[in-house]
mmCIF file of C-alpha atoms in Angstrom:
data_model
loop_
_atom_site.group_PDB
_atom_site.id
_atom_site.type_symbol
_atom_site.label_atom_id
_atom_site.label_comp_id
_atom_site.label_asym_id
_atom_site.label_seq_id
_atom_site.Cartn_x
_atom_site.Cartn_y
_atom_site.Cartn_z
ATOM 1 C CA MET A 1 136.890 181.866 85.198
ATOM 2 C CA ALA A 2 139.278 178.957 84.888
ATOM 3 C CA GLN A 3 139.512 178.724 88.656
ATOM 4 C CA SER A 4 135.774 178.521 89.240
ATOM 5 C CA ARG A 5 135.635 175.892 86.539
ATOM 6 C CA ARG A 6 138.290 173.840 88.276
ATOM 7 C CA LEU A 7 136.438 174.206 91.565
ATOM 8 C CA LEU A 8 133.320 172.884 89.895
ATOM 9 C CA LEU A 9 135.268 169.937 88.528
ATOM 10 C CA TYR A 10 136.648 169.119 91.963
ATOM 11 C CA THR A 11 133.320 169.341 93.787
ATOM 12 C CA LEU A 12 131.475 167.354 91.128
ATOM 13 C CA PRO A 13 132.522 163.893 92.405
ATOM 14 C CA LEU A 14 131.562 164.877 95.947
ATOM 15 C CA ALA A 15 128.177 166.131 94.794
ATOM 16 C CA LEU A 16 127.619 162.940 92.800
ATOM 17 C CA PHE A 17 128.591 160.866 95.820
ATOM 18 C CA ILE A 18 126.156 162.703 98.091
ATOM 19 C CA LEU A 19 123.372 162.326 95.528
ATOM 20 C CA MET A 20 124.069 158.604 95.164
ATOM 21 C CA ALA A 21 124.250 158.107 98.934
ATOM 22 C CA ALA A 22 120.920 159.884 99.426
ATOM 23 C CA LEU A 23 119.332 157.748 96.717
ATOM 24 C CA LEU A 24 120.629 154.494 98.168
ATOM 25 C CA PHE A 25 119.790 155.530 101.713
ATOM 26 C CA SER A 26 116.192 156.188 100.784
ATOM 27 C CA GLY A 27 116.004 152.600 99.502
ATOM 28 C CA ILE A 28 117.014 151.053 102.829
ATOM 29 C CA GLY A 29 114.166 149.183 104.478
ATOM 30 C CA LYS A 30 112.012 149.182 101.367
ATOM 31 C CA ASP A 31 110.812 145.834 100.110
ATOM 32 C CA PRO A 32 111.616 145.629 96.393
ATOM 33 C CA THR A 33 109.203 142.743 95.927
ATOM 34 C CA LEU A 34 106.252 144.837 97.115
ATOM 35 C CA LEU A 35 103.814 145.459 94.271
ATOM 36 C CA LYS A 36 101.276 148.249 94.071
ATOM 37 C CA SER A 37 97.735 146.973 93.888
ATOM 38 C CA GLN A 38 95.883 147.776 90.684
ATOM 39 C CA LEU A 39 92.593 147.635 92.557
ATOM 40 C CA VAL A 40 93.086 150.530 94.940
ATOM 41 C CA GLY A 41 90.431 153.106 94.093
ATOM 42 C CA LYS A 42 88.275 150.504 92.396
ATOM 43 C CA ILE A 43 85.216 148.709 93.681
ATOM 44 C CA VAL A 44 85.379 145.077 94.854
ATOM 45 C CA PRO A 45 85.141 142.982 91.653
ATOM 46 C CA GLU A 46 82.028 140.968 90.892
ATOM 47 C CA PHE A 47 82.089 137.398 92.057
ATOM 48 C CA GLN A 48 79.878 134.511 93.037
ATOM 49 C CA LYS A 49 81.306 131.876 95.353
ATOM 50 C CA LYS A 50 80.206 129.379 97.948
ATOM 51 C CA THR A 51 80.724 130.183 101.601
ATOM 52 C CA LEU A 52 83.142 128.097 103.572
ATOM 53 C CA LEU A 53 80.811 127.010 106.341
ATOM 54 C CA ASN A 54 77.844 126.185 104.146
ATOM 55 C CA PRO A 55 78.473 124.729 100.665
ATOM 56 C CA ASN A 56 74.853 125.460 99.724
ATOM 57 C CA GLU A 57 75.085 129.144 100.587
ATOM 58 C CA MET A 58 76.287 131.476 97.827
ATOM 59 C CA ILE A 59 78.102 134.715 98.499
ATOM 60 C CA THR A 60 78.498 137.502 95.925
ATOM 61 C CA ASN A 61 80.101 140.933 95.904
ATOM 62 C CA LYS A 62 76.686 142.350 96.869
ATOM 63 C CA ASP A 63 76.893 140.505 100.181
ATOM 64 C CA ILE A 64 80.070 142.367 101.078
ATOM 65 C CA HIS A 65 79.308 145.444 103.140
ATOM 66 C CA GLY A 66 82.072 147.879 104.012
ATOM 67 C CA PRO A 67 83.636 149.468 105.899
ATOM 68 C CA ALA A 68 85.488 146.209 106.393
ATOM 69 C CA LEU A 69 88.617 144.194 105.803
ATOM 70 C CA ILE A 70 88.956 141.375 103.307
ATOM 71 C CA ASN A 71 91.651 139.030 104.546
ATOM 72 C CA VAL A 72 93.153 136.578 102.056
ATOM 73 C CA PHE A 73 94.391 133.410 103.726
ATOM 74 C CA GLY A 74 94.987 129.684 103.416
ATOM 75 C CA THR A 75 95.725 126.869 105.836
ATOM 76 C CA TRP A 76 98.824 126.095 103.717
ATOM 77 C CA CYS A 77 100.220 129.543 104.562
ATOM 78 C CA PRO A 78 102.440 129.576 107.668
ATOM 79 C CA ALA A 79 102.340 133.358 108.033
ATOM 80 C CA CYS A 80 98.533 133.197 108.261
ATOM 81 C CA TYR A 81 98.767 131.240 111.526
ATOM 82 C CA HIS A 82 101.033 133.961 112.810
ATOM 83 C CA GLU A 83 98.584 136.701 111.834
ATOM 84 C CA HIS A 84 95.475 134.968 113.118
ATOM 85 C CA PRO A 85 95.449 136.071 116.814
ATOM 86 C CA LEU A 86 95.639 139.738 115.795
ATOM 87 C CA LEU A 87 92.713 139.293 113.398
ATOM 88 C CA ILE A 88 90.660 137.917 116.268
ATOM 89 C CA ASP A 89 91.619 140.933 118.375
ATOM 90 C CA ILE A 90 90.673 143.323 115.586
ATOM 91 C CA ALA A 91 87.313 141.650 115.082
ATOM 92 C CA GLN A 92 86.415 141.383 118.765
ATOM 93 C CA LYS A 93 87.961 144.421 120.432
ATOM 94 C CA GLU A 94 87.822 146.924 117.604
ATOM 95 C CA LYS A 95 84.483 145.630 116.220
ATOM 96 C CA VAL A 96 85.779 145.553 112.656
ATOM 97 C CA THR A 97 84.003 143.408 110.075
ATOM 98 C CA ILE A 98 86.465 141.008 108.479
ATOM 99 C CA TYR A 99 85.604 138.905 105.449
ATOM 100 C CA GLY A 100 87.844 135.931 104.786
ATOM 101 C CA LEU A 101 88.950 134.855 101.360
ATOM 102 C CA ASN A 102 90.189 131.294 101.570
ATOM 103 C CA TYR A 103 91.830 130.009 98.392
ATOM 104 C CA ASN A 104 93.363 126.761 97.160
ATOM 105 C CA ASP A 105 92.249 124.906 100.255
ATOM 106 C CA LYS A 106 90.220 121.897 101.210
ATOM 107 C CA ARG A 107 86.997 122.838 102.946
ATOM 108 C CA GLU A 108 87.494 120.506 105.878
ATOM 109 C CA ASP A 109 91.055 121.764 106.435
ATOM 110 C CA THR A 110 89.930 125.371 106.729
ATOM 111 C CA ILE A 111 87.012 124.497 109.006
ATOM 112 C CA ALA A 112 89.414 122.608 111.279
ATOM 113 C CA TYR A 113 91.772 125.592 111.193
ATOM 114 C CA LEU A 114 89.039 127.999 112.316
ATOM 115 C CA ASN A 115 87.731 125.598 114.952
ATOM 116 C CA LYS A 116 91.196 125.327 116.429
ATOM 117 C CA LEU A 117 92.340 128.957 116.218
ATOM 118 C CA GLY A 118 89.006 130.782 116.434
ATOM 119 C CA ASN A 119 87.013 132.519 113.726
ATOM 120 C CA PRO A 120 87.491 136.271 113.255
ATOM 121 C CA TYR A 121 85.545 136.306 109.980
ATOM 122 C CA SER A 122 81.922 137.327 109.622
ATOM 123 C CA LYS A 123 81.830 135.369 106.338
ATOM 124 C CA VAL A 124 84.444 133.290 104.579
ATOM 125 C CA ILE A 125 84.432 133.214 100.781
ATOM 126 C CA PHE A 126 85.545 129.776 99.673
ATOM 127 C CA ASP A 127 87.659 130.344 96.562
ATOM 128 C CA GLU A 128 88.434 126.728 95.785
ATOM 129 C CA ASN A 129 90.056 127.308 92.377
ATOM 130 C CA GLY A 130 91.804 130.542 93.365
ATOM 131 C CA ARG A 131 90.267 132.597 90.566
ATOM 132 C CA LEU A 132 88.847 135.324 92.775
ATOM 133 C CA ARG A 133 92.235 136.001 94.297
ATOM 134 C CA ILE A 134 93.568 136.518 90.762
ATOM 135 C CA ASP A 135 90.736 138.970 90.084
ATOM 136 C CA LEU A 136 91.927 140.776 93.205
ATOM 137 C CA GLY A 137 95.537 140.771 91.996
ATOM 138 C CA VAL A 138 96.672 138.771 95.024
ATOM 139 C CA TYR A 139 100.194 137.375 94.685
ATOM 140 C CA GLY A 140 100.608 135.685 98.031
ATOM 141 C CA ALA A 141 98.991 135.118 101.384
ATOM 142 C CA PRO A 142 98.249 136.767 103.687
ATOM 143 C CA GLU A 143 97.006 139.925 102.014
ATOM 144 C CA THR A 144 94.413 142.283 103.408
ATOM 145 C CA PHE A 145 92.196 144.781 101.588
ATOM 146 C CA VAL A 146 90.559 147.733 103.299
ATOM 147 C CA ILE A 147 87.200 148.691 101.792
ATOM 148 C CA ASP A 148 84.990 151.678 102.514
ATOM 149 C CA LYS A 149 81.219 151.796 102.960
ATOM 150 C CA ASP A 150 80.685 151.757 99.171
ATOM 151 C CA ASN A 151 83.005 148.732 98.787
ATOM 152 C CA ASN A 152 85.751 150.838 97.216
ATOM 153 C CA ILE A 153 89.183 149.394 97.866
ATOM 154 C CA LEU A 154 91.199 151.935 99.835
ATOM 155 C CA TYR A 155 94.355 150.017 100.596
ATOM 156 C CA ARG A 156 95.989 146.644 100.118
ATOM 157 C CA HIS A 157 98.336 145.310 102.776
ATOM 158 C CA VAL A 158 100.787 142.620 101.671
ATOM 159 C CA GLY A 159 102.023 140.158 104.286
ATOM 160 C CA VAL A 160 101.281 139.695 107.959
ATOM 161 C CA ILE A 161 99.459 142.498 109.766
ATOM 162 C CA THR A 162 101.457 143.412 112.845
ATOM 163 C CA LYS A 163 100.290 145.588 115.714
ATOM 164 C CA SER A 164 102.251 148.518 114.357
ATOM 165 C CA SER A 165 101.112 148.123 110.746
ATOM 166 C CA TRP A 166 97.525 147.799 111.969
ATOM 167 C CA GLU A 167 97.797 151.043 113.926
ATOM 168 C CA SER A 168 99.795 153.039 111.406
ATOM 169 C CA LYS A 169 98.659 151.765 108.019
ATOM 170 C CA ILE A 170 95.296 150.017 108.166
ATOM 171 C CA LYS A 171 93.363 151.616 110.992
ATOM 172 C CA PRO A 172 93.634 155.165 109.601
ATOM 173 C CA PHE A 173 91.951 154.052 106.368
ATOM 174 C CA LEU A 174 89.238 152.202 108.209
ATOM 175 C CA PHE A 175 88.313 154.860 110.730
ATOM 176 C CA SER A 176 88.672 158.126 108.860
ATOM 177 C CA LYS A 177 87.947 157.789 105.182
ATOM 178 C CA ASN A 178 84.788 155.736 105.373
ATOM 179 C CA THR A 179 83.036 157.747 108.035
ATOM 180 C CA SER A 180 82.416 160.793 105.900
ATOM 181 C CA LYS A 181 83.627 162.106 102.611
ATOM 182 C CA SER A 182 84.371 165.578 103.980
ATOM 183 C CA ASP A 183 86.981 163.963 106.198
ATOM 184 C CA ASN A 184 88.679 162.812 103.086
ATOM 185 C CA LYS A 185 88.863 166.302 101.647
ATOM 186 C CA SER A 186 89.861 168.224 104.736
ATOM 187 C CA PRO A 187 93.619 168.205 104.007
ATOM 188 C CA LEU A 188 92.901 169.754 100.632
ATOM 189 C CA HIS A 189 90.798 172.451 102.204
ATOM 190 C CA LYS A 190 93.580 173.201 104.616
ATOM 191 C CA ASN A 191 96.035 173.598 101.791
ATOM 192 C CA ALA A 192 93.663 175.839 99.926
ATOM 193 C CA ALA A 193 93.197 178.008 103.006
ATOM 194 C CA GLU A 194 96.939 178.243 103.496
ATOM 195 C CA ALA A 195 97.405 179.192 99.893
ATOM 196 C CA ILE A 196 94.867 181.982 100.223
ATOM 197 C CA THR A 197 96.421 183.435 103.374
ATOM 198 C CA LYS A 198 99.797 183.449 101.672
ATOM 199 C CA MET B 1 133.292 97.674 82.132
ATOM 200 C CA SER B 2 131.383 94.940 80.470
ATOM 201 C CA LYS B 3 129.148 95.581 77.486
ATOM 202 C CA THR B 4 125.984 94.640 79.338
ATOM 203 C CA LYS B 5 126.775 97.110 82.120
ATOM 204 C CA ILE B 6 127.179 99.962 79.650
ATOM 205 C CA LEU B 7 123.987 98.935 77.926
ATOM 206 C CA MET B 8 122.096 98.925 81.204
ATOM 207 C CA ILE B 9 123.370 102.356 82.227
ATOM 208 C CA THR B 10 122.410 103.772 78.840
ATOM 209 C CA ALA B 11 118.980 102.243 79.134
ATOM 210 C CA VAL B 12 118.399 103.722 82.592
ATOM 211 C CA PHE B 13 119.555 107.190 81.455
ATOM 212 C CA SER B 14 117.401 107.143 78.353
ATOM 213 C CA LEU B 15 114.407 106.257 80.527
ATOM 214 C CA LEU B 16 115.096 109.212 82.817
ATOM 215 C CA VAL B 17 115.444 111.623 79.911
ATOM 216 C CA SER B 18 112.396 110.413 78.010
ATOM 217 C CA GLY B 19 110.212 110.664 81.137
ATOM 218 C CA TYR B 20 111.256 114.268 81.618
ATOM 219 C CA VAL B 21 110.601 115.282 78.025
ATOM 220 C CA PHE B 22 107.204 113.631 78.075
ATOM 221 C CA ALA B 23 106.195 115.469 81.243
ATOM 222 C CA SER B 24 107.112 118.887 79.884
ATOM 223 C CA ILE B 25 105.176 118.476 76.658
ATOM 224 C CA ASP B 26 101.957 116.922 77.803
ATOM 225 C CA VAL B 27 100.738 119.581 80.245
ATOM 226 C CA TYR B 28 98.484 121.638 77.976
ATOM 227 C CA PRO B 29 96.578 119.835 75.233
ATOM 228 C CA PHE B 30 96.356 122.524 72.545
ATOM 229 C CA LYS B 31 94.081 122.272 69.524
ATOM 230 C CA ASN B 32 96.944 123.056 67.166
ATOM 231 C CA GLN B 33 100.589 123.988 67.127
ATOM 232 C CA GLN B 34 99.968 127.644 66.335
ATOM 233 C CA LEU B 35 98.071 128.098 69.603
ATOM 234 C CA GLU B 36 100.837 126.342 71.467
ATOM 235 C CA GLN B 37 103.411 128.705 69.975
ATOM 236 C CA ARG B 38 101.351 131.694 71.078
ATOM 237 C CA PHE B 39 101.182 130.201 74.573
ATOM 238 C CA ASN B 40 104.950 129.681 74.643
ATOM 239 C CA HIS B 41 105.541 133.241 73.503
ATOM 240 C CA LEU B 42 103.128 134.765 76.043
ATOM 241 C CA THR B 43 104.521 132.842 78.986
ATOM 242 C CA GLU B 44 107.993 133.996 78.002
ATOM 243 C CA VAL B 45 107.214 137.716 77.824
ATOM 244 C CA LEU B 46 105.078 137.743 80.970
ATOM 245 C CA ARG B 47 106.628 137.923 84.398
ATOM 246 C CA CYS B 48 105.617 135.982 87.489
ATOM 247 C CA PRO B 49 104.449 138.437 90.187
ATOM 248 C CA LYS B 50 105.495 136.058 92.938
ATOM 249 C CA CYS B 51 109.045 135.093 91.991
ATOM 250 C CA GLN B 52 110.021 138.313 90.428
ATOM 251 C CA ASN B 53 112.911 137.464 88.165
ATOM 252 C CA ASN B 54 111.250 134.522 86.467
ATOM 253 C CA ASN B 55 108.913 134.619 83.521
ATOM 254 C CA LEU B 56 105.754 132.543 83.740
ATOM 255 C CA ALA B 57 107.252 129.778 81.611
ATOM 256 C CA ASP B 58 110.215 129.300 83.946
ATOM 257 C CA SER B 59 108.369 129.664 87.216
ATOM 258 C CA ASN B 60 107.090 126.788 89.301
ATOM 259 C CA ALA B 61 105.238 129.043 91.730
ATOM 260 C CA GLU B 62 101.612 128.159 92.342
ATOM 261 C CA LEU B 63 100.536 131.581 91.103
ATOM 262 C CA ALA B 64 102.508 131.215 87.859
ATOM 263 C CA GLN B 65 100.874 127.844 87.333
ATOM 264 C CA ALA B 66 97.420 129.340 87.876
ATOM 265 C CA LEU B 67 98.154 132.196 85.480
ATOM 266 C CA LYS B 68 99.389 129.723 82.859
ATOM 267 C CA ASP B 69 96.120 127.796 83.252
ATOM 268 C CA ILE B 70 94.206 131.007 82.629
ATOM 269 C CA ILE B 71 96.322 131.897 79.576
ATOM 270 C CA PHE B 72 95.743 128.397 78.187
ATOM 271 C CA GLU B 73 91.981 128.664 78.689
ATOM 272 C CA LYS B 74 91.857 132.100 77.100
ATOM 273 C CA ILE B 75 93.911 131.047 74.073
ATOM 274 C CA GLN B 76 91.672 128.008 73.580
ATOM 275 C CA ALA B 77 88.631 130.277 73.885
ATOM 276 C CA GLY B 78 89.971 132.413 71.034
ATOM 277 C CA GLU B 79 91.123 135.516 72.870
ATOM 278 C CA SER B 80 93.903 137.577 71.321
ATOM 279 C CA ASP B 81 97.332 138.122 72.907
ATOM 280 C CA ALA B 82 96.457 141.768 73.521
ATOM 281 C CA GLN B 83 93.262 140.791 75.337
ATOM 282 C CA ILE B 84 95.103 138.332 77.548
ATOM 283 C CA ILE B 85 97.846 140.814 78.431
ATOM 284 C CA ALA B 86 95.225 143.481 79.168
ATOM 285 C CA TYR B 87 93.407 141.040 81.463
ATOM 286 C CA LEU B 88 96.583 140.364 83.434
ATOM 287 C CA LYS B 89 97.679 144.002 83.540
ATOM 288 C CA GLN B 90 94.303 144.948 84.971
ATOM 289 C CA ARG B 91 95.031 142.662 87.907
ATOM 290 C CA TYR B 92 98.786 142.746 88.352
ATOM 291 C CA GLY B 93 99.752 145.998 86.639
ATOM 292 C CA ASP B 94 102.440 146.747 84.091
ATOM 293 C CA PHE B 95 104.776 144.735 86.291
ATOM 294 C CA ILE B 96 103.477 141.511 84.741
ATOM 295 C CA SER B 97 104.954 142.450 81.356
ATOM 296 C CA TYR B 98 108.642 142.539 80.563
ATOM 297 C CA GLN B 99 107.886 145.252 77.994
ATOM 298 C CA PRO B 100 107.253 148.487 79.884
ATOM 299 C CA PRO B 101 104.717 150.854 78.300
ATOM 300 C CA PHE B 102 105.812 154.247 77.007
ATOM 301 C CA ASN B 103 104.462 156.911 79.371
ATOM 302 C CA TYR B 104 105.726 159.699 81.600
ATOM 303 C CA LYS B 105 106.722 157.278 84.370
ATOM 304 C CA THR B 106 108.873 155.173 82.056
ATOM 305 C CA LEU B 107 110.188 158.075 79.972
ATOM 306 C CA VAL B 108 113.591 157.881 81.668
ATOM 307 C CA ILE B 109 114.178 154.225 80.847
ATOM 308 C CA TRP B 110 113.062 154.616 77.236
ATOM 309 C CA VAL B 111 114.713 157.930 76.399
ATOM 310 C CA GLY B 112 117.517 158.012 78.990
ATOM 311 C CA PRO B 113 120.034 155.763 77.205
ATOM 312 C CA PHE B 114 119.676 157.650 73.915
ATOM 313 C CA LEU B 115 119.989 160.964 75.736
ATOM 314 C CA LEU B 116 123.175 159.756 77.427
ATOM 315 C CA LEU B 117 124.523 158.550 74.085
ATOM 316 C CA ILE B 118 123.880 161.924 72.452
ATOM 317 C CA LEU B 119 125.332 163.803 75.424
ATOM 318 C CA GLY B 120 128.412 161.573 75.439
ATOM 319 C CA ALA B 121 128.903 161.964 71.696
ATOM 320 C CA MET B 122 128.537 165.727 72.023
ATOM 321 C CA GLY B 123 131.054 165.765 74.863
ATOM 322 C CA ILE B 124 133.593 163.728 72.940
ATOM 323 C CA PHE B 125 133.083 165.816 69.801
ATOM 324 C CA LYS B 126 133.567 169.040 71.732
ATOM 325 C CA TYR B 127 136.627 167.718 73.540
ATOM 326 C CA ALA B 128 138.226 166.455 70.336
ATOM 327 C CA SER B 129 137.556 169.568 68.284
ATOM 328 C CA ASN B 130 138.751 171.749 71.129
ATOM 329 C CA ARG B 131 142.002 169.849 71.325
ATOM 330 C CA GLN B 132 142.636 170.189 67.604
ATOM 331 C CA THR B 133 142.148 173.929 67.546
ATOM 332 C CA VAL B 134 144.301 174.365 70.628
ATOM 333 C CA ASN B 135 147.100 172.400 68.988
ATOM 334 C CA ALA B 136 146.798 174.303 65.735
ATOM 335 C CA LYS B 137 146.764 177.680 67.452
ATOM 336 C CA SER B 138 149.603 177.031 69.853
ATOM 337 C CA TYR B 139 151.895 175.607 67.194
ATOM 338 C CA VAL B 140 154.596 178.140 66.360
ATOM 339 C CA GLU B 141 157.723 177.166 64.573
ATOM 340 C CA THR B 142 160.674 177.679 66.877
ATOM 341 C CA GLU B 143 164.391 177.749 66.283
ATOM 342 C CA THR B 144 164.796 174.254 67.693
ATOM 343 C CA ASP B 145 162.270 172.962 65.193
ATOM 344 C CA THR B 146 164.219 174.404 62.270
ATOM 345 C CA GLU B 147 167.456 173.067 63.652
ATOM 346 C CA GLN B 148 166.038 169.560 64.083
ATOM 347 C CA ARG B 149 164.557 169.616 60.623
ATOM 348 C CA GLU B 150 167.924 170.396 59.141
ATOM 349 C CA LYS B 151 169.559 167.665 61.210
ATOM 350 C CA LEU B 152 167.021 165.147 60.024
ATOM 351 C CA ALA B 153 167.576 166.071 56.403
ATOM 352 C CA GLN B 154 171.298 165.690 56.915
ATOM 353 C CA TRP B 155 170.855 162.226 58.439
ATOM 354 C CA ALA B 156 168.654 161.112 55.605
ATOM 355 C CA GLN B 157 171.255 162.262 53.122
ATOM 356 C CA ASP B 158 174.039 160.479 54.994
ATOM 357 C CA PHE B 159 172.034 157.299 55.176
ATOM 358 C CA GLU B 160 171.349 157.345 51.462
ATOM 359 C CA GLN B 161 174.998 157.838 50.686
ATOM 360 C CA ASP B 162 175.970 155.026 53.040
ATOM 361 C CA SER B 163 173.590 152.553 51.515
ATOM 362 C CA ASN B 164 174.657 153.550 48.015
ATOM 363 C CA SER B 165 178.324 152.970 48.813
ATOM 364 C CA SER B 166 177.602 149.598 50.412
ATOM 365 C CA GLU B 167 175.745 148.547 47.275
ATOM 366 C CA ASP B 168 178.743 149.492 45.223
ATOM 367 C CA LYS B 169 181.006 147.294 47.312
ATOM 368 C CA SER B 170 178.861 144.201 46.859
#
């Protein structure tokens, strides 16, 4: 009795160490500043803004048609320049609709930016006072929202889209969930079937 | 240093200081002081989502500035603190508030410290009471104890006699 108790006492620090190490190890590579979007699972919020290219043309949430990406950018954002070529690739080669949300910018600056670097956006929402990006819970640029055919927000990507994050994180949302709703449920069905066979 | 030099330096410094104070007060023109106090309180208890260890009041980030503008507008429009916090939480989540809500996700941080305190107190209590009973049980008067007790009594007696005799001498 006393011996097993002593054994427990001796192995306790080791067990604690292993637990701690596992906990800390799981944190490696995670970005602690990454925030979860409150809008995932919700529909694109209502808005009414002018378009970038035509100050007389209004754009509202009803003019947004998923499945698509909404890319939040600004000409004052260095990372956006970095992301831009990939957005053009996604729009042209993968035939994905991308809406731009340009905030806190001057109209002529953004037009010059798109003329110089190319325009991957089917429409650019001109959010001059930056209020729409607050409605979207945006806390920096670039950010990219994936929406399905009913304009539900499926995913929010914070920071630059890279080739690997496009393939592994964004593309799966865009090409599976919005095509049909049964696709969405298939993993559940599988689990149910497994449970029954067991 | 001449008197005029000191005077000039003081004048320059006072100008610098007064400019700074003026700038920090005159940003938001509130209708009354009560509204301003509410604004100051809200921007202190709300966190900037961009620069994560600053509250809104301390942050110079563009986003913090924009959120402060919104809070100002909403206070002026007569919205309550709860309404304003709800508005921000809807967009930025519980993260925006320095006061975490009480739910199953935050149970550990609310209850954990008290649980640890109770566990620690229980542990100490058990350890202490255990030690007392062990001491009481294991204490058996031995021959050495009796011997030492007698010796001590003898010493005390000797000491008393000694001191008595020395008093007599003086």
